[in-house]
Coordinates of C-alpha atoms in Angstrom, one line a residue:
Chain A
X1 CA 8.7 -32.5 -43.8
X2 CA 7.2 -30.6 -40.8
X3 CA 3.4 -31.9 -40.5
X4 CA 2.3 -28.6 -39.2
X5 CA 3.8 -26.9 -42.2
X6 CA 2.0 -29.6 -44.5
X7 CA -1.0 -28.8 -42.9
X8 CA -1.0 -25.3 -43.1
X9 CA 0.2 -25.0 -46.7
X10 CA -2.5 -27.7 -48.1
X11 CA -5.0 -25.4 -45.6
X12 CA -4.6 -21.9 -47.3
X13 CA -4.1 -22.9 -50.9
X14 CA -7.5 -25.3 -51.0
X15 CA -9.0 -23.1 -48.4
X16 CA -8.3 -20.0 -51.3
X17 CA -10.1 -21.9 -54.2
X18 CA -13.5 -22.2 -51.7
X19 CA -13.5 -18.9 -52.6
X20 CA -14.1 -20.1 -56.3
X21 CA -16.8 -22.4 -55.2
X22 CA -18.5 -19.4 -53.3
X23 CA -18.5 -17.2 -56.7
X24 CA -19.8 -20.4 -58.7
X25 CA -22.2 -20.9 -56.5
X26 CA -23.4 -17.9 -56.4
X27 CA -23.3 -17.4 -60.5
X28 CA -25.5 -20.1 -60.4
X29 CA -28.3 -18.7 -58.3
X30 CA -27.9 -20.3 -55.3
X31 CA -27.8 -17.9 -52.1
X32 CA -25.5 -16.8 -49.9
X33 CA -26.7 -19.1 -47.4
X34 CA -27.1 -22.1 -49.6
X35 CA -23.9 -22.0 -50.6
X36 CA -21.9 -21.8 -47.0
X37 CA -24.4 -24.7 -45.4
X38 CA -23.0 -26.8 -48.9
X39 CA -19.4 -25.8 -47.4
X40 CA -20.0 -26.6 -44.1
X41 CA -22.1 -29.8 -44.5
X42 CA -21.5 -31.1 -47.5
X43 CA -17.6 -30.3 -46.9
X44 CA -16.0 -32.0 -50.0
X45 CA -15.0 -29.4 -52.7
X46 CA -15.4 -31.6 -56.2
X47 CA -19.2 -33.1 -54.6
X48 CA -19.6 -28.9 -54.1
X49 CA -18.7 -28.1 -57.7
X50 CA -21.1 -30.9 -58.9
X51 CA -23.8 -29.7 -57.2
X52 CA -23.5 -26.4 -58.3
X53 CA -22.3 -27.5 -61.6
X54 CA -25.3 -29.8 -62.4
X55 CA -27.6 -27.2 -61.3
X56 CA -26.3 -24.5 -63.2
X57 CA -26.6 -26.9 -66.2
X58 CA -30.1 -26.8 -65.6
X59 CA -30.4 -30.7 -64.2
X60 CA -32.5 -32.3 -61.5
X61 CA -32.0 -32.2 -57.7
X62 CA -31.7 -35.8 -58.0
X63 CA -28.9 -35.6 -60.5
X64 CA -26.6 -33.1 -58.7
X65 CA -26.9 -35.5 -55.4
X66 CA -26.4 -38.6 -57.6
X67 CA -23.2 -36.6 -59.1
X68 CA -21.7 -35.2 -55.6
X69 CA -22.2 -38.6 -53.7
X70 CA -20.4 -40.4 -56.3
X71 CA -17.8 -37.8 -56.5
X72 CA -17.9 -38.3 -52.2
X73 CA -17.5 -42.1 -52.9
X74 CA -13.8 -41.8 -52.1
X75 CA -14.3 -40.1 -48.7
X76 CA -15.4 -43.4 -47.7
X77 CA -12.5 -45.0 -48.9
X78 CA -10.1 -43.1 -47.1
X79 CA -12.2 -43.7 -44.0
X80 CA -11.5 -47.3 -44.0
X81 CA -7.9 -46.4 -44.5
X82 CA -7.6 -43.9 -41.5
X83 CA -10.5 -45.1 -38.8
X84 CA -7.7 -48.1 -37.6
X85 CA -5.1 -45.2 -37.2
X86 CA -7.4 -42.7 -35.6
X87 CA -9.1 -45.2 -33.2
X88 CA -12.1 -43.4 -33.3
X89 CA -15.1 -43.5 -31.2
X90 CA -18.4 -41.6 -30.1
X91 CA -18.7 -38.2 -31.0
X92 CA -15.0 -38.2 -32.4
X93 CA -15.8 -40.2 -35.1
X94 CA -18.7 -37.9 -36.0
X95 CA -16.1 -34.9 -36.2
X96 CA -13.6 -37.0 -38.0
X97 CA -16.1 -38.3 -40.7
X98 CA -17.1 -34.7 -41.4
X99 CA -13.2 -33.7 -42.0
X100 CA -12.1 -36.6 -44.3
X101 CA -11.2 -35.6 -47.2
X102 CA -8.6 -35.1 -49.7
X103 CA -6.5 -33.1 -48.2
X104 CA -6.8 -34.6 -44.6
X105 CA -6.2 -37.9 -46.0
X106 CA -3.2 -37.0 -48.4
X107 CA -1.7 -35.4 -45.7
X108 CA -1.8 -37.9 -43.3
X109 CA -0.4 -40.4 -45.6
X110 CA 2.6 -38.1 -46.3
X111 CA 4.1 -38.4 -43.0
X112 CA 6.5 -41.2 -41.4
X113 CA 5.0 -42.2 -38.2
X114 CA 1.9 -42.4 -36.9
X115 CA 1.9 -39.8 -34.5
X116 CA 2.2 -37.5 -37.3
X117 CA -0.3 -39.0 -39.2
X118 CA -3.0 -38.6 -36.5
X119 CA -1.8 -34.7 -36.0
X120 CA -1.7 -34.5 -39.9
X121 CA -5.5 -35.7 -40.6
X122 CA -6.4 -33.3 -37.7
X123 CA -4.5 -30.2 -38.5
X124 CA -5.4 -30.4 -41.9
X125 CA -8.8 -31.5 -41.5
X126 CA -9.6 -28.2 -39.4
X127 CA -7.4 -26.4 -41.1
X128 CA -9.2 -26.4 -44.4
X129 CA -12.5 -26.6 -42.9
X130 CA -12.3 -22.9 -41.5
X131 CA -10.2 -21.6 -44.2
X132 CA -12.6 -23.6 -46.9
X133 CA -15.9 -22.2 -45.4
X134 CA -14.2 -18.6 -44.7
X135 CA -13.1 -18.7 -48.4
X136 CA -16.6 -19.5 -49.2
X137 CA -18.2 -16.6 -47.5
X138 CA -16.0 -14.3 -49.2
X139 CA -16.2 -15.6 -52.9
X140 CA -19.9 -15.7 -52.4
X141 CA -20.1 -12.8 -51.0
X142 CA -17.4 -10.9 -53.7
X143 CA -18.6 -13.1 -56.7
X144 CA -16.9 -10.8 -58.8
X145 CA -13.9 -9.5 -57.1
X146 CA -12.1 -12.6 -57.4
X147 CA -12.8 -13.1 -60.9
X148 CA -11.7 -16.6 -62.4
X149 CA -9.3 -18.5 -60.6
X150 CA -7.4 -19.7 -63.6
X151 CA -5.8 -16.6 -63.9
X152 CA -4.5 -16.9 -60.6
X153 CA -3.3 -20.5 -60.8
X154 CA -5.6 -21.7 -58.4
X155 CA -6.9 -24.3 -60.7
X156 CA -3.1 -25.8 -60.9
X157 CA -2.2 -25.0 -57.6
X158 CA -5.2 -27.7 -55.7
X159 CA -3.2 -30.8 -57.9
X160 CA 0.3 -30.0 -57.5
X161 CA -0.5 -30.1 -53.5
X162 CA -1.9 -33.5 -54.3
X163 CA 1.0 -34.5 -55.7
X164 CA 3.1 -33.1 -53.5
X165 CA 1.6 -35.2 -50.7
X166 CA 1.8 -38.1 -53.0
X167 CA 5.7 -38.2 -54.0
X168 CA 6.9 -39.3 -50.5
X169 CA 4.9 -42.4 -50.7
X170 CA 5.7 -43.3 -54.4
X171 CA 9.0 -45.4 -52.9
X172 CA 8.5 -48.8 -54.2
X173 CA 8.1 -49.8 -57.5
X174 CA 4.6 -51.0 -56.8
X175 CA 3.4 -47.8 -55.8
X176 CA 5.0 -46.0 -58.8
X177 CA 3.1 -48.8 -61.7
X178 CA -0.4 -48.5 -59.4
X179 CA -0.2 -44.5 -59.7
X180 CA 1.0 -44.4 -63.8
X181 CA -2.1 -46.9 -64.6
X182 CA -4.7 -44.4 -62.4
X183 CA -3.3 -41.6 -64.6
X184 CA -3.8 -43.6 -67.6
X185 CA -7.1 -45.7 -66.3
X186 CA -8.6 -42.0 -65.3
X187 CA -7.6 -40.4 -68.0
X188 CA -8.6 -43.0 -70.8
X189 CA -12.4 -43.0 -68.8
X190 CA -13.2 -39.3 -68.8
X191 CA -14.6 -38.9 -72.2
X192 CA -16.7 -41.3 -71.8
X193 CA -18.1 -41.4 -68.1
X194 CA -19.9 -39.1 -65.8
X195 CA -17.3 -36.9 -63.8
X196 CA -16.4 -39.0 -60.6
X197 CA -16.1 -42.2 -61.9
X198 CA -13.2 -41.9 -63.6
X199 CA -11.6 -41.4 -60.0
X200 CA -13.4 -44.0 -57.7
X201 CA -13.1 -46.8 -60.5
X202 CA -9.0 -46.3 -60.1
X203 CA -9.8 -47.8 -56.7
X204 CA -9.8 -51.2 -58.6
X205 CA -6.4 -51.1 -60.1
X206 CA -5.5 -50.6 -55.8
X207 CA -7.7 -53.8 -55.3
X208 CA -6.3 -55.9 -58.4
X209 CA -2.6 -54.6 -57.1
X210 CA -2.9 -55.3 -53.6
X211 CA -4.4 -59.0 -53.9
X212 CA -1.2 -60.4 -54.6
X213 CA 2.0 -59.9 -52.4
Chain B
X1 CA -39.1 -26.8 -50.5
X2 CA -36.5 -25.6 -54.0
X3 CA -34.4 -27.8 -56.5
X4 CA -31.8 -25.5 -54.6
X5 CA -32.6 -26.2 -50.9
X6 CA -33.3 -30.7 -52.2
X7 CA -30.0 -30.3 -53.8
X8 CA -28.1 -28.7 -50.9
X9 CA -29.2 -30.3 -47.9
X10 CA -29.9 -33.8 -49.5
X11 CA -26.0 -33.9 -51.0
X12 CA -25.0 -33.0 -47.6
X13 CA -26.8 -35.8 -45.9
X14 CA -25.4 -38.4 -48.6
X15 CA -22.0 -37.2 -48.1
X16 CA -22.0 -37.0 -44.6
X17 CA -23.4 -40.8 -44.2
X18 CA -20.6 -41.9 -46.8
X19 CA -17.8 -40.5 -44.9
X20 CA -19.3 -42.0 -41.4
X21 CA -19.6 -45.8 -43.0
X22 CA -16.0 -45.5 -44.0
X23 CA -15.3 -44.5 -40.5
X24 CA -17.3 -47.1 -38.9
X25 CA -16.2 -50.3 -41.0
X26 CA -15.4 -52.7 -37.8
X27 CA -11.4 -53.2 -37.8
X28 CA -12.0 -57.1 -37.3
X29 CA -12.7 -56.8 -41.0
X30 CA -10.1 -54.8 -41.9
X31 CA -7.2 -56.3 -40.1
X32 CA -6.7 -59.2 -42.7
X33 CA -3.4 -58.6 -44.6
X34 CA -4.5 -58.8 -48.1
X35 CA -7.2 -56.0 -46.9
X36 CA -4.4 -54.1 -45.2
X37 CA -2.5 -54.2 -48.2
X38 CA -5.6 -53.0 -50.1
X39 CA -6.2 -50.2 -48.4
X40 CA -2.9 -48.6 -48.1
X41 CA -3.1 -48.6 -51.8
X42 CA -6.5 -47.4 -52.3
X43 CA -5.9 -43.4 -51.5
X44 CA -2.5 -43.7 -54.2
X45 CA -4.7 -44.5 -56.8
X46 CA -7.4 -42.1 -55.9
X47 CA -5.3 -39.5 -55.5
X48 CA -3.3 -40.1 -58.2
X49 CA -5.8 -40.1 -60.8
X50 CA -7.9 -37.1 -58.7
X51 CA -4.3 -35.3 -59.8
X52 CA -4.3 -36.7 -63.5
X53 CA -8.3 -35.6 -63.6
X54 CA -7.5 -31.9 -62.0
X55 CA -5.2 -31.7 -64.4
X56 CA -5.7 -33.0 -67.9
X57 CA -9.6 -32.8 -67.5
X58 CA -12.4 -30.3 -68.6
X59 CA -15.6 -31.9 -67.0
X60 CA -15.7 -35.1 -69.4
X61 CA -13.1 -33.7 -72.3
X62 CA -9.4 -34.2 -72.3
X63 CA -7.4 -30.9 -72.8
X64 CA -3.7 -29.1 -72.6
X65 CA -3.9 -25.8 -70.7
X66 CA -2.4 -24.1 -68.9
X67 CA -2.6 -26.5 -65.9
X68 CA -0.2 -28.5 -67.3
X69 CA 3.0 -26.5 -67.2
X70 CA 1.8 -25.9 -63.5
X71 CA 1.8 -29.4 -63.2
X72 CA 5.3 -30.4 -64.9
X73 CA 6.8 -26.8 -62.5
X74 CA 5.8 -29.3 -59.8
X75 CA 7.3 -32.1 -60.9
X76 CA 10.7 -30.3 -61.7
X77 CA 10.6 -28.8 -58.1
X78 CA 9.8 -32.1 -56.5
X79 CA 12.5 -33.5 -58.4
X80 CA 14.6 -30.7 -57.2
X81 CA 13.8 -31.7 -53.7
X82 CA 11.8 -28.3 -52.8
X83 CA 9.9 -28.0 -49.8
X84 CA 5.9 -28.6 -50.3
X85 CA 4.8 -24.8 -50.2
X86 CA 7.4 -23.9 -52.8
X87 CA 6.1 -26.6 -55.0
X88 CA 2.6 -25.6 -54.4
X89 CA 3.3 -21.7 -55.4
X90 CA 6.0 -22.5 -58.1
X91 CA 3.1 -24.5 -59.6
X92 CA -0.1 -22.1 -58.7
X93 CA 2.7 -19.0 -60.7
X94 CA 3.6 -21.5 -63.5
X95 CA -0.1 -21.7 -64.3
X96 CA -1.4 -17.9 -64.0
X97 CA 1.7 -16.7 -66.4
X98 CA 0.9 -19.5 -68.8
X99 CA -2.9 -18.6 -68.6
X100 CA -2.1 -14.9 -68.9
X101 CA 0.2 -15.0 -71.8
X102 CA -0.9 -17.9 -73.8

């Protein structure tokens, strides 16, 4: 796999579905300029659609930042995993925090060597941030044009690039029984949990699989 | 100041100090090999079951949509040995027929 190809492809087809989040965002009363400064600060599409989404369900301010920064939980995560590769210092670090996510991360954990790994969190990482927050102007903007994103596979499009990223690193059998009990561990939470935490708690079937050898 | 304006810049400021501490965890702490091993595992599982979630997952119900067959026109093509955009689009076209004619 070429990493600048990775990156670009993960870049366009999540960058697309900010136009989503622009339209919802919008629906849901907030303004044009609320909802690019939530693209371009808050920078983490599910802790986006929380915000909106709890709003729009007529909730607290309190509640729709308890609900994104669970949902942003997992950015930390993945920071702990990529700050010894990145070697990250000074303002660097600042810019690198802002671009981990998903898509930086799962990209950089796709490739084979490090080098690649530094130039996939970075490509990506950019990458998504202009075409997420250019993606956002327009939906906002064109709340209607775009209509819903089902319909143009969007919504199915954002996971199978996750899973894309994923299958190269599904080698060993380990890997394989830690990612079929997150399916069944996430799955078997979400009727019963706030959205989010079916997610972050699959970080304990990593911790329980990684203590022993 | 708005529930809009708390909501907005407030989630921003959270989310922005989560991602830094990740960042800024000393590596002397980090550099132990049963932490190493840790954390290479920890983004499989979150990913994993982000994809099982984005999936399979209506806010907090289960359900079988169109998402779905997306998801197994992925699988097939990665099986297949495609290259990552032609799984991503086979997937993204696998959905939008399914959710058109279903």
């Amino acid at each position: 796999m070429s990493v600048k190809r990775d990156s670009f492809s993960v870049a366009i087809t999540v960058g697309a579905y900010g136009s989503a989040f622009g339209a919802a965002a919008v629906s849901a009363d907030f303004t044009v300029l609320q909802t690019c400064l939530l693209s371009l600060l808050l920078f983490s599409g599910a802790s986006q659609f929380a915000v909106v989404g709890v709003i729009a369900a007529g909730g607290t301010a309190l509640s729709a930042i308890a609900t994104s920064t669970l949902l942003g939980t997992r950015n930390g995560l993945y920071g702990l995993r990529l700050a010894p590769l990145l070697k990250l210092h000074g303002w660097r670090r600042v810019i690198a925090a802002q671009i981990t996510i998903d898509e930086s991360t799962g990209v950089a954990l796709a490739q084979n060597n490090e080098e690649d790994m530094k130039k996939g969190f970075w490509y990506t990482g950019f990458g998504v941030f202009f075409f997420w927050n250019l993606f956002t102007l327009a939906g906002a903007l064109g709340a209607q044009a775009i209509g819903n994103p089902s319909a143009w596979g969007l919504d199915a499009a954002v996971p199978a690039a996750f899973i894309g990223l994923l299958w190269p690193r599904l080698t060993d059998p380990k890997s394989w029984v830690l990612a079929g009990l997150a399916i069944v561990l996430a799955l078997s939470f979400t009727p019963f949990v706030p959205a989010g935490v079916p997610i972050i708690s699959s970080a304990l079937l990593a911790i329980i699989i990684g203590w022993r050898r | 100041m708005s529930t809009f304006w708390i909501a907005v810049l407030g989630s921003s400021t959270l989310a922005f100090m989560t991602k830094f501490l990740g960042a800024s965890v000393p590596q002397s702490l980090l550099n132990h090999p049963r932490i190493l091993r840790i954390n290479n595992l920890i983004p499989v599982a979150l990913l994993t079951a982000l994809v099982a979630v984005n999936t399979f997952a209506d806010k907090t119900k289960l359900v079988l949509d169109s998402r779905a067959l997306g998801m197994a026109a992925a699988i097939t093509l990665l099986i297949a040995k495609a290259p990552f955009p032609i799984v991503v689009i086979g997937a993204g076209l696998t959905s939008a027929l399914a959710y058109r004619f279903i």
